[in-house]
Every structure is written in C-alpha cells, then in structure tokens.
Coordinates of C-alpha atoms in Angstrom, one line a residue:
P1 CA -14.5 -4.1 -21.9
E2 CA -15.5 -4.3 -18.3
P3 CA -14.0 -7.3 -16.4
P4 CA -16.6 -10.0 -15.5
R5 CA -18.1 -9.6 -12.1
N6 CA -19.0 -12.3 -9.7
S7 CA -22.7 -13.1 -9.6
D8 CA -22.6 -12.8 -5.8
P9 CA -24.5 -9.6 -5.0
A10 CA -22.2 -9.1 -2.0
D11 CA -19.2 -8.8 -4.3
P12 CA -18.4 -5.1 -4.6
G13 CA -16.5 -5.6 -7.9
P14 CA -12.9 -4.7 -8.7
G15 CA -13.4 -1.0 -8.7
A16 CA -15.5 -0.6 -5.6
P17 CA -14.1 0.0 -2.1
G18 CA -13.0 -3.3 -0.7
G19 CA -12.8 -4.9 -4.1
L20 CA -9.9 -6.1 -6.2
F21 CA -7.8 -2.9 -5.7
A22 CA -8.2 -3.1 -1.9
W23 CA -7.2 -6.8 -2.1
L24 CA -4.1 -5.9 -4.2
R25 CA -3.3 -3.1 -1.8
G26 CA -3.5 -5.5 1.1
R27 CA -1.4 -8.1 -0.7
C28 CA 1.4 -5.5 -1.0
L29 CA 1.4 -5.1 2.8
G30 CA 2.2 -1.4 2.4
R31 CA 5.3 -2.0 0.2
G32 CA 3.8 -0.5 -2.9
A33 CA 5.9 -0.8 -6.0
A34 CA 8.4 -3.1 -4.3
V35 CA 6.1 -6.1 -5.2
D36 CA 7.2 -7.5 -8.5
P37 CA 4.3 -7.7 -11.0
A38 CA 6.0 -10.7 -12.7
R39 CA 6.0 -12.8 -9.6
D40 CA 4.5 -15.8 -11.4
T41 CA 7.6 -16.2 -13.5
F42 CA 9.5 -16.8 -10.3
G43 CA 7.4 -19.9 -9.7
A44 CA 9.1 -21.5 -12.7
M45 CA 12.5 -20.7 -11.3
T46 CA 11.7 -22.3 -7.9
G47 CA 10.4 -25.4 -9.9
L48 CA 13.9 -25.6 -11.5
Y49 CA 15.5 -25.5 -8.1
G50 CA 13.6 -28.6 -7.2
A51 CA 15.5 -30.5 -10.0
I52 CA 18.9 -29.1 -9.0
Q53 CA 21.8 -31.5 -8.6
P54 CA 25.6 -31.2 -8.1
A55 CA 26.5 -30.3 -11.7
D56 CA 30.2 -29.9 -11.4
S57 CA 32.8 -29.6 -8.7
V58 CA 36.2 -28.1 -8.8
S59 CA 38.5 -29.8 -6.3
L60 CA 41.2 -27.3 -5.2
S61 CA 44.3 -28.1 -3.2
T62 CA 44.3 -26.7 0.3
R63 CA 48.1 -26.4 0.2
T64 CA 47.8 -23.2 -1.9
H65 CA 44.7 -21.4 -1.0
G66 CA 43.0 -23.0 2.0
A67 CA 39.4 -22.5 3.1
V68 CA 36.8 -20.8 1.0
F69 CA 35.4 -17.8 3.0
N70 CA 33.2 -16.0 0.4
L71 CA 31.7 -16.5 -3.1
E72 CA 30.5 -13.7 -5.3
Y73 CA 29.1 -13.6 -8.8
S74 CA 29.4 -10.6 -11.1
P75 CA 26.1 -8.8 -11.7
D76 CA 25.7 -10.4 -15.2
G77 CA 26.6 -13.9 -13.8
S78 CA 29.6 -14.3 -16.1
V79 CA 32.3 -14.6 -13.5
L80 CA 32.4 -16.4 -10.1
T81 CA 35.0 -15.1 -7.7
V82 CA 36.3 -17.0 -4.7
A83 CA 37.8 -15.5 -1.5
C84 CA 40.4 -17.8 0.0
E85 CA 42.1 -18.2 3.3
Q86 CA 45.6 -18.1 2.0
T87 CA 45.8 -14.6 0.3
E88 CA 44.3 -15.8 -3.0
V89 CA 41.3 -14.8 -5.1
L90 CA 40.1 -17.4 -7.7
L91 CA 38.0 -16.6 -10.8
F92 CA 35.9 -19.1 -12.7
D93 CA 33.5 -19.2 -15.6
P94 CA 30.4 -20.5 -13.8
I95 CA 28.8 -21.8 -17.0
S96 CA 31.7 -23.9 -18.3
S97 CA 33.2 -24.5 -14.7
K98 CA 36.6 -23.4 -16.1
H99 CA 39.2 -21.8 -14.1
I100 CA 40.0 -18.3 -15.5
K101 CA 42.6 -16.7 -13.2
T102 CA 44.2 -16.9 -9.8
L103 CA 45.2 -13.7 -8.0
S104 CA 47.9 -15.5 -6.0
E105 CA 48.9 -12.5 -3.8
A106 CA 45.7 -10.5 -3.8
H107 CA 46.4 -9.7 -0.1
E108 CA 49.0 -10.4 2.6
D109 CA 46.5 -12.3 4.7
C110 CA 43.1 -14.1 4.5
V111 CA 40.7 -12.7 1.9
N112 CA 37.3 -12.4 3.6
N113 CA 34.8 -10.8 1.2
I114 CA 34.4 -9.8 -2.4
R115 CA 31.9 -7.2 -3.8
F116 CA 31.3 -6.2 -7.4
L117 CA 30.8 -2.5 -8.1
D118 CA 29.7 -3.2 -11.7
N119 CA 30.3 -5.9 -14.2
R120 CA 34.1 -5.2 -14.4
L121 CA 35.1 -3.6 -11.1
F122 CA 35.2 -5.5 -7.8
A123 CA 36.6 -5.0 -4.3
T124 CA 38.2 -7.4 -1.9
C125 CA 39.0 -7.1 1.8
S126 CA 41.4 -8.9 4.0
D127 CA 42.7 -9.6 7.5
D128 CA 45.7 -7.5 6.4
T129 CA 43.4 -4.5 7.2
T130 CA 43.2 -3.3 3.5
I131 CA 40.7 -3.2 0.7
A132 CA 41.8 -3.7 -2.9
L133 CA 40.0 -2.6 -6.1
W134 CA 40.3 -4.8 -9.2
D135 CA 39.4 -4.5 -12.9
L136 CA 38.5 -7.7 -14.7
R137 CA 40.1 -6.3 -17.9
K138 CA 43.5 -5.9 -16.2
L139 CA 44.0 -8.4 -13.4
N140 CA 47.8 -8.3 -13.3
T141 CA 47.7 -5.4 -10.9
K142 CA 45.3 -3.7 -8.5
V143 CA 43.5 -0.5 -9.4
C144 CA 44.4 0.7 -5.9
T145 CA 44.7 -0.3 -2.3
L146 CA 42.7 1.4 0.4
H147 CA 44.1 1.9 3.9
G148 CA 42.0 3.1 6.8
H149 CA 41.0 0.2 9.0
T150 CA 43.2 -0.9 11.9
S151 CA 42.0 -4.5 12.2
W152 CA 40.7 -7.3 10.0
V153 CA 38.2 -6.0 7.4
K154 CA 35.3 -8.4 7.1
N155 CA 32.7 -7.1 4.7
I156 CA 32.1 -4.6 1.8
E157 CA 28.9 -2.9 0.6
Y158 CA 28.4 -0.5 -2.3
D159 CA 25.8 2.3 -2.8
T160 CA 25.2 2.4 -6.6
N161 CA 23.4 5.8 -6.3
T162 CA 26.3 7.7 -4.8
R163 CA 29.1 5.3 -5.8
L164 CA 30.3 5.2 -2.2
L165 CA 32.1 2.0 -1.0
V166 CA 31.2 1.0 2.6
T167 CA 33.4 -1.4 4.6
S168 CA 33.4 -2.7 8.2
G169 CA 36.0 -4.6 10.2
F170 CA 36.8 -6.0 13.6
D171 CA 38.2 -2.6 14.6
G172 CA 34.5 -1.7 15.1
N173 CA 34.6 0.9 12.3
V174 CA 32.3 1.4 9.4
I175 CA 34.3 3.5 6.8
I176 CA 33.0 5.3 3.7
W177 CA 35.2 5.5 0.6
D178 CA 34.5 7.9 -2.2
T179 CA 35.2 5.9 -5.4
N180 CA 34.3 8.9 -7.5
R181 CA 37.7 10.4 -6.6
C182 CA 39.8 7.2 -6.7
T183 CA 43.5 7.4 -7.6
E184 CA 46.4 4.9 -7.6
D185 CA 47.1 6.1 -4.0
G186 CA 43.6 5.3 -2.8
C187 CA 40.2 7.0 -2.2
P188 CA 39.1 9.8 0.2
H189 CA 37.5 8.2 3.2
K190 CA 35.9 9.0 6.5
K191 CA 34.8 7.0 9.6
F192 CA 31.0 6.8 9.5
F193 CA 30.1 4.7 12.5
H194 CA 31.7 2.8 15.4
T195 CA 30.5 0.1 17.7
R196 CA 32.0 -2.6 19.8
F197 CA 31.8 -6.3 18.8
L198 CA 31.0 -5.6 15.2
M199 CA 30.5 -8.7 13.0
R200 CA 28.7 -7.8 9.8
M201 CA 27.3 -4.7 8.1
R202 CA 24.7 -4.6 5.3
L203 CA 22.8 -1.9 3.3
T204 CA 19.2 -2.5 2.2
P205 CA 18.7 -2.7 -1.6
D206 CA 17.5 0.9 -1.7
C207 CA 20.3 2.1 0.7
S208 CA 17.7 3.6 3.1
K209 CA 19.0 1.6 6.1
M210 CA 22.2 0.2 7.4
L211 CA 22.1 -3.0 9.5
I212 CA 25.0 -4.0 11.8
S213 CA 25.2 -7.3 13.7
T214 CA 27.4 -7.9 16.7
S215 CA 28.9 -10.9 18.5
S216 CA 27.1 -9.8 21.7
G217 CA 23.7 -10.4 20.1
Y218 CA 22.7 -6.8 19.2
L219 CA 21.4 -5.8 15.9
L220 CA 21.8 -2.1 15.1
I221 CA 19.7 -0.3 12.4
L222 CA 20.5 3.1 11.1
H223 CA 17.2 4.5 9.6
D224 CA 16.8 7.1 6.8
L225 CA 20.5 6.6 6.0
D226 CA 22.6 9.5 4.7
L227 CA 26.1 8.3 3.9
N228 CA 27.2 11.9 3.0
K229 CA 26.3 13.3 6.3
S230 CA 29.2 13.9 8.7
L231 CA 28.3 12.3 12.0
E232 CA 29.8 13.5 15.2
V233 CA 30.2 11.6 18.5
G234 CA 26.8 11.1 20.1
S235 CA 24.9 12.4 17.1
Y236 CA 22.8 9.2 16.6
P237 CA 19.2 9.8 17.7
I238 CA 18.2 6.6 19.6
L239 CA 15.0 5.0 18.5
R240 CA 14.8 1.7 20.5
A241 CA 16.8 -0.5 22.8
R242 CA 14.8 -3.7 23.0
R243 CA 15.2 -6.6 25.4
T244 CA 18.6 -5.4 26.6
T245 CA 19.6 -5.1 30.2
S246 CA 22.7 -3.2 29.4
S247 CA 23.7 -1.0 26.5
S248 CA 27.3 -0.5 27.4
D249 CA 28.5 -2.4 24.3
I250 CA 27.3 0.3 21.9
T251 CA 29.5 3.3 21.5
S252 CA 30.0 6.1 19.0
S253 CA 33.6 6.6 19.8
G254 CA 36.7 4.8 21.1
S255 CA 38.4 1.4 20.6
S256 CA 36.6 -1.8 19.6
G257 CA 36.6 -5.4 20.4
H258 CA 34.5 -8.5 20.0
R259 CA 34.0 -12.0 21.3
A260 CA 36.4 -14.4 19.6
V261 CA 34.6 -16.8 17.2
G262 CA 37.2 -19.6 17.3
S263 CA 38.5 -19.6 13.8
P264 CA 42.1 -18.4 13.4
C265 CA 40.7 -16.0 10.8
H266 CA 38.0 -14.7 13.2
Q267 CA 39.9 -14.0 16.4
N268 CA 41.0 -10.7 18.0
N269 CA 43.0 -10.1 21.1
S270 CA 41.9 -6.6 22.1
G271 CA 42.8 -4.6 25.2
P272 CA 40.6 -2.5 27.4
H273 CA 37.8 -0.6 25.8
S274 CA 36.2 2.8 26.4
E275 CA 32.4 2.7 26.8
K276 CA 29.5 5.1 26.4
T277 CA 26.1 4.0 27.4
L278 CA 22.9 4.9 25.5
S279 CA 21.2 6.9 28.1
R280 CA 19.2 9.4 26.0
P281 CA 15.5 8.8 25.6
S282 CA 13.8 7.8 22.4
Q283 CA 13.6 10.6 19.8
R284 CA 11.0 8.9 17.7
E285 CA 8.5 11.7 18.1
G286 CA 7.0 12.4 14.7
G287 CA 9.2 11.5 11.7
S288 CA 12.6 10.0 12.4
P289 CA 15.7 12.2 11.7
R290 CA 18.4 11.0 9.3
N291 CA 20.7 8.3 10.5
S292 CA 18.5 7.5 13.5
L293 CA 19.9 4.5 15.5
E294 CA 17.7 1.6 16.6
V295 CA 19.2 -1.1 18.9
L296 CA 17.6 -4.5 19.0
T297 CA 18.4 -7.9 20.5
P298 CA 16.5 -10.1 18.0
E299 CA 14.4 -13.0 19.4
V300 CA 16.2 -16.3 18.8
P301 CA 14.5 -19.7 19.5
G302 CA 16.0 -21.4 22.5
E303 CA 18.0 -18.4 23.4
R304 CA 15.6 -16.4 25.5
D305 CA 17.7 -16.6 28.6
R306 CA 21.1 -16.9 27.0
G307 CA 23.2 -14.6 24.9
N308 CA 23.8 -15.2 21.3
C309 CA 26.2 -14.2 18.5
I310 CA 24.9 -12.9 15.2
T311 CA 27.6 -14.3 12.8
S312 CA 25.9 -13.9 9.4
L313 CA 23.6 -11.1 8.1
Q314 CA 21.9 -10.9 4.8
L315 CA 19.1 -8.7 3.3
H316 CA 16.0 -9.8 1.3
P317 CA 16.6 -8.7 -2.4
K318 CA 13.4 -6.6 -2.2
G319 CA 14.3 -5.2 1.3
W320 CA 11.4 -6.9 3.0
A321 CA 13.3 -8.9 5.6
T322 CA 16.7 -9.7 7.1
L323 CA 18.3 -13.1 7.4
L324 CA 20.5 -14.0 10.4
R325 CA 22.6 -16.9 11.3
C326 CA 22.9 -17.0 15.1
S327 CA 24.9 -19.2 17.5
S328 CA 24.7 -19.4 21.3
N329 CA 27.6 -18.0 23.3
T330 CA 28.4 -21.6 24.2
D331 CA 28.4 -22.7 20.6
D332 CA 26.1 -25.6 21.3
Q333 CA 23.1 -24.3 19.1
E334 CA 22.9 -22.6 15.7
W335 CA 19.8 -21.0 14.1
T336 CA 18.8 -19.5 10.8
C337 CA 16.1 -16.8 11.4
V338 CA 14.1 -14.5 9.1
Y339 CA 12.8 -11.2 10.5
E340 CA 10.3 -9.1 8.6
F341 CA 10.7 -5.3 8.5
Q342 CA 7.8 -3.5 10.1
E343 CA 7.6 -0.1 8.7
G344 CA 5.7 3.0 9.9
A345 CA 5.3 4.9 13.2
P346 CA 4.8 3.2 16.6
V347 CA 1.4 2.2 17.8
R348 CA 1.4 4.9 20.4
P349 CA 3.5 8.1 20.2
V350 CA 5.1 7.3 23.6
S351 CA 5.8 3.7 22.6
P352 CA 9.0 3.2 20.5
R353 CA 8.6 0.9 17.6
C354 CA 10.4 -2.4 17.0
S355 CA 11.4 -2.6 13.3
L356 CA 11.8 -6.4 13.1
R357 CA 9.5 -9.3 13.8
L358 CA 10.6 -13.0 13.7
T359 CA 8.6 -14.8 11.0
H360 CA 10.5 -18.0 10.3
C361 CA 13.4 -20.0 11.8
I362 CA 15.1 -23.4 11.6
E363 CA 17.8 -25.0 13.7
E364 CA 21.0 -25.8 11.9
A365 CA 23.5 -28.6 12.2
N366 CA 26.0 -27.4 14.8
V367 CA 29.0 -28.6 12.7
G368 CA 32.2 -26.8 12.5
R369 CA 31.8 -24.8 15.7
G370 CA 33.5 -21.4 15.7
Y371 CA 33.5 -21.0 11.9
I372 CA 31.1 -18.4 10.4
K373 CA 28.7 -19.8 7.8
E374 CA 27.5 -17.3 5.2
L375 CA 24.0 -17.9 3.8
C376 CA 22.0 -16.1 1.2
F377 CA 18.6 -15.4 -0.5
S378 CA 17.8 -16.4 -4.0
P379 CA 17.6 -13.5 -6.5
D380 CA 13.8 -13.6 -6.3
G381 CA 13.8 -13.8 -2.5
R382 CA 11.7 -17.0 -2.4
M383 CA 14.4 -19.3 -1.2
I384 CA 17.4 -19.4 1.2
S385 CA 20.6 -21.4 0.7
S386 CA 22.1 -22.3 4.0
P387 CA 25.4 -24.2 4.8
H388 CA 24.4 -27.4 6.5
G389 CA 27.2 -29.6 7.7
F390 CA 29.0 -31.0 4.6
G391 CA 26.4 -29.6 2.2
I392 CA 23.7 -27.0 1.8
R393 CA 20.0 -26.8 2.4
L394 CA 17.5 -25.0 0.2
L395 CA 14.8 -23.5 2.5
G396 CA 11.5 -21.9 1.6
F397 CA 8.9 -20.0 3.6
D398 CA 6.4 -22.7 2.8
A399 CA 6.3 -26.0 0.8
H400 CA 5.4 -24.1 -2.4
C401 CA 8.3 -21.6 -2.2
S402 CA 5.8 -18.7 -2.0
E403 CA 7.0 -15.1 -1.6
L404 CA 7.3 -13.9 2.0
V405 CA 4.5 -11.4 1.6
D406 CA 2.1 -14.2 0.6
C407 CA 2.7 -16.5 3.6
L408 CA 3.5 -14.3 6.6
P409 CA 2.5 -16.3 9.7
R410 CA 0.9 -14.9 12.8
E411 CA 3.6 -16.4 14.9
A412 CA 7.1 -17.6 14.0
S413 CA 7.0 -20.7 11.8
P414 CA 9.7 -23.2 10.8
L415 CA 11.4 -22.7 7.4
R416 CA 10.6 -25.6 5.1
E417 CA 13.4 -27.7 3.7
I418 CA 13.0 -27.9 -0.1
R419 CA 16.1 -29.9 -0.9
S420 CA 19.5 -30.9 0.6
L421 CA 22.6 -31.1 -1.5
Y422 CA 25.8 -32.7 -0.4
S423 CA 29.0 -32.8 -2.4
H424 CA 31.7 -31.7 0.0
N425 CA 34.0 -33.7 2.3
D426 CA 34.3 -30.9 4.9
V427 CA 32.2 -28.2 6.5
V428 CA 30.6 -25.8 4.1
L429 CA 31.3 -22.1 5.0
T430 CA 29.6 -20.1 2.3
T431 CA 27.0 -20.4 -0.5
K432 CA 25.7 -18.1 -3.2
F433 CA 22.9 -18.0 -5.9
S434 CA 23.8 -16.9 -9.4
P435 CA 22.0 -13.6 -10.1
T436 CA 21.2 -14.7 -13.7
H437 CA 21.2 -18.5 -14.0
C438 CA 19.6 -21.3 -12.0
Q439 CA 22.9 -22.1 -10.3
I440 CA 24.2 -22.3 -6.8
A441 CA 27.8 -22.3 -5.6
S442 CA 29.2 -23.5 -2.3
G443 CA 32.7 -23.5 -0.7
C444 CA 34.0 -25.5 2.2
L445 CA 36.8 -25.5 4.8
S446 CA 39.1 -27.8 2.8
G447 CA 39.0 -25.5 -0.3
R448 CA 36.5 -27.2 -2.6
V449 CA 34.1 -25.2 -4.7
S450 CA 30.9 -27.0 -5.9
L451 CA 28.4 -25.8 -8.5
Y452 CA 24.8 -27.0 -8.6
Q453 CA 22.3 -26.6 -11.4
P454 CA 19.2 -28.5 -12.7
K455 CA 19.6 -31.9 -14.4
F456 CA 16.7 -33.5 -16.3

C-alpha cells in the first residue's frame, strides 16, 4: 500500500522531487551507504552508557610493568590486552575481569601499541624498534619479530583487504609489512612514506586514506591510498598546504626527528636533519592521483598564533571525521578536537580544497604534562572517551548523543560532557571502548587498569 501522505497540498510526497528521498539523501550528507540504517538501536546503547559505573578495577603493581600506554580489545571482545611501560603485555578476560596471561618479556623496552589482525593474531610494537606478532593459541613464543625501524615504533595499523601491516615510528618512517608471506624470520617489508616529527599514523576504516600527525602541528593526508604502489622520492602530488608559513618539516627522504614530548618513553635525541621543501604547485586539477598528499595545520582553539603538537589521532568508525588531542608547544593548554571530512572537488578549479573542518572541541584538564593521552570513539561513533586527569570523560556531539551527521554545527561547537568517571589515583593515559559490550577500559600512569560498565 501507498504510504500515507500529508494533507498539506505543498507536501510533494515521499516519491516526488524534494520529498522523503531527497530528505534522506540530504541526511546522508553525501556519504551514501556509510550511514547505518539501524542507527536507532545505537540510541539504546548510548542510554546504557548513561548508567555506566566503575564495575571492577584491577590494581597492578608498578614494580613489574609500570605505566599503561595502550589498551586493545580483540574484535570479538573476548580478550583485553594491555601494553605496559616495562616490556610486558597483559591479557584479561574483560567479562569476568580475570587475568589470563602475562607476556613478561614481550619486548626489550616499552610496549607502545597493540593491534589485532583477527580474533587470534595480534601485533605489538615497542621502543626496542621491533614489532612482534602473537597468536592467542600459543602465547609462549612469538610468531615472529619484525625488524625495519631504526627508532621507537609507536603505532600499528592493519589493512584487512590486502592483509598488509602498517607501522610508524619516531624514525619518521611508515613501513608496510606483507603478512601474507610471513615466516619465523619476519615479513617482506618496504618503506612507504617518511616525514619529520611523526607522532601517529592511522588508516580510515575503508583504507582509502592515511592520516599522519606530527609534533610540529601538521596533519598529513594521503588520499586515494594504494599501499601496494612503490613510491619514489618526491612522487607525492601535493594537494594543499594550509595555514603554514614554512613547509620545511615535510620530506619524502632523509633522516627524521621530532619535538621531545617529555615522557621518558617519548623522547628522542636526534642530530641534524636533511630537509626538502614542498615547492610544487597543487596538482588537484580534475581527479586526484593515487597517494596524493595534503598538508594541513588544523585549527585549534586558543592556538591561532602559537604552534601545537598533535599527540593523539583517531578515526571515526564510519570514516566521517578525525579526532585529535592537541597540546600547545608550551604544554599549558590541551584540547580534544573533532574535524569532519569534507569530500569532493574544490569550489573553484584553481582553489585547492581543505579536507577537514573543525566541528567540535573541548578544553582538557592539563594534567600529566608531557605524557600522551590516547582517546577513542565508541563503536557506533556517537561518543568519545577521553582521559581527563585521574579519570575519563564521556563526550557527545550534543546532549542526546546524536550521530555526527545529524548535529553538524555551522561553526565549531563545544563537545558535551555526558558523564565523568574517576577510579584512578594517577593520570589516565589511555582509554578504550569494547567493540561488542557496553564496557570501557582505562589505564593510568601507575599501572592500574579499570573497567566500567552499567549498573542498575
């Protein structure tokens, strides 16, 4: 049967131009199938987050493993892994809060990041310059150890389509590892990209873009990403260098360095560096070529006339936005900012586009200066969990935890605090949502891991 129509004669009806379908098309904001049709079920989840409480805490001795730098759930939510300062990786059952296993000598230095490739395989990276692959079914020994970086390795990404592992480190290198041909001696690898002051690297969920943040305030975006393409020096078509007075930090070749961040696990004493300025004009005529490079200095509140350091970088689970944690060069201010991706060609052919627009932000408690705080999106993308002093804050785009596409402001608006949770006695450095359960984990500088879930 035909759907009922409004009695208003001006209503064109759902099938007419400008009717229901036009409204739905506008609601998607050009993102097409990326909008989840079951979005209303997420409202129930965000309602559960409103009742969340510290459910259980595991107090861990700092004498053995030190600070918690990263938390990662397995894709099915059955295992919570913890990357620790003193060479260890801890594994927990997040439902029962039981300790499963300690990998006491997972690396020879700080363990910085953990990434699951599937429900059983995961990778860890360390300040010892290596990456290790592990199998949950056989944790007594590593699957293999990967050598290729020359400085501290800080983060890991994984392309599930090509089964390529992507790592970045303070040597400024982004390296691609072919896990399809992995042996006990390692995996074939190649250097994919290089930049000075590299802090974090992320892939969008569809692996169409690579984002790289730097301690000098730049955000680099590689568009139309092709990880299999062999890139030569100077082969990155430049799309945009926005709000920058000098581009001498960005290079496709040579040594690397970065501004020291203060923590013993985030310092680097580098020597002189070779530089290569981005002097070529924009090549954004028509469609962009593969691996086109866009260079941005994202707008940060209160930092218009001062430099900033982008310490944490995360992607919206549907690829709509990027989430940054920024601190001033003097470490006296700290901000969490959300930037929407603006797709499509520039307004005028001669005008280069800017891919990001600041939509939401909030000032953070400037506690634990010099330490990097890793924040995250909820699995549905409606909420943000952010380290805040000795606890975490749950933030929403509005008071109703609406989806970003439903509450995009005309100008940058403040993120709304939904709930604050405090159960630590030291500065929280990392937080993570479970991908399958209404649960949040947080880890702090003194080594305590806390779990939060609803209580009624």
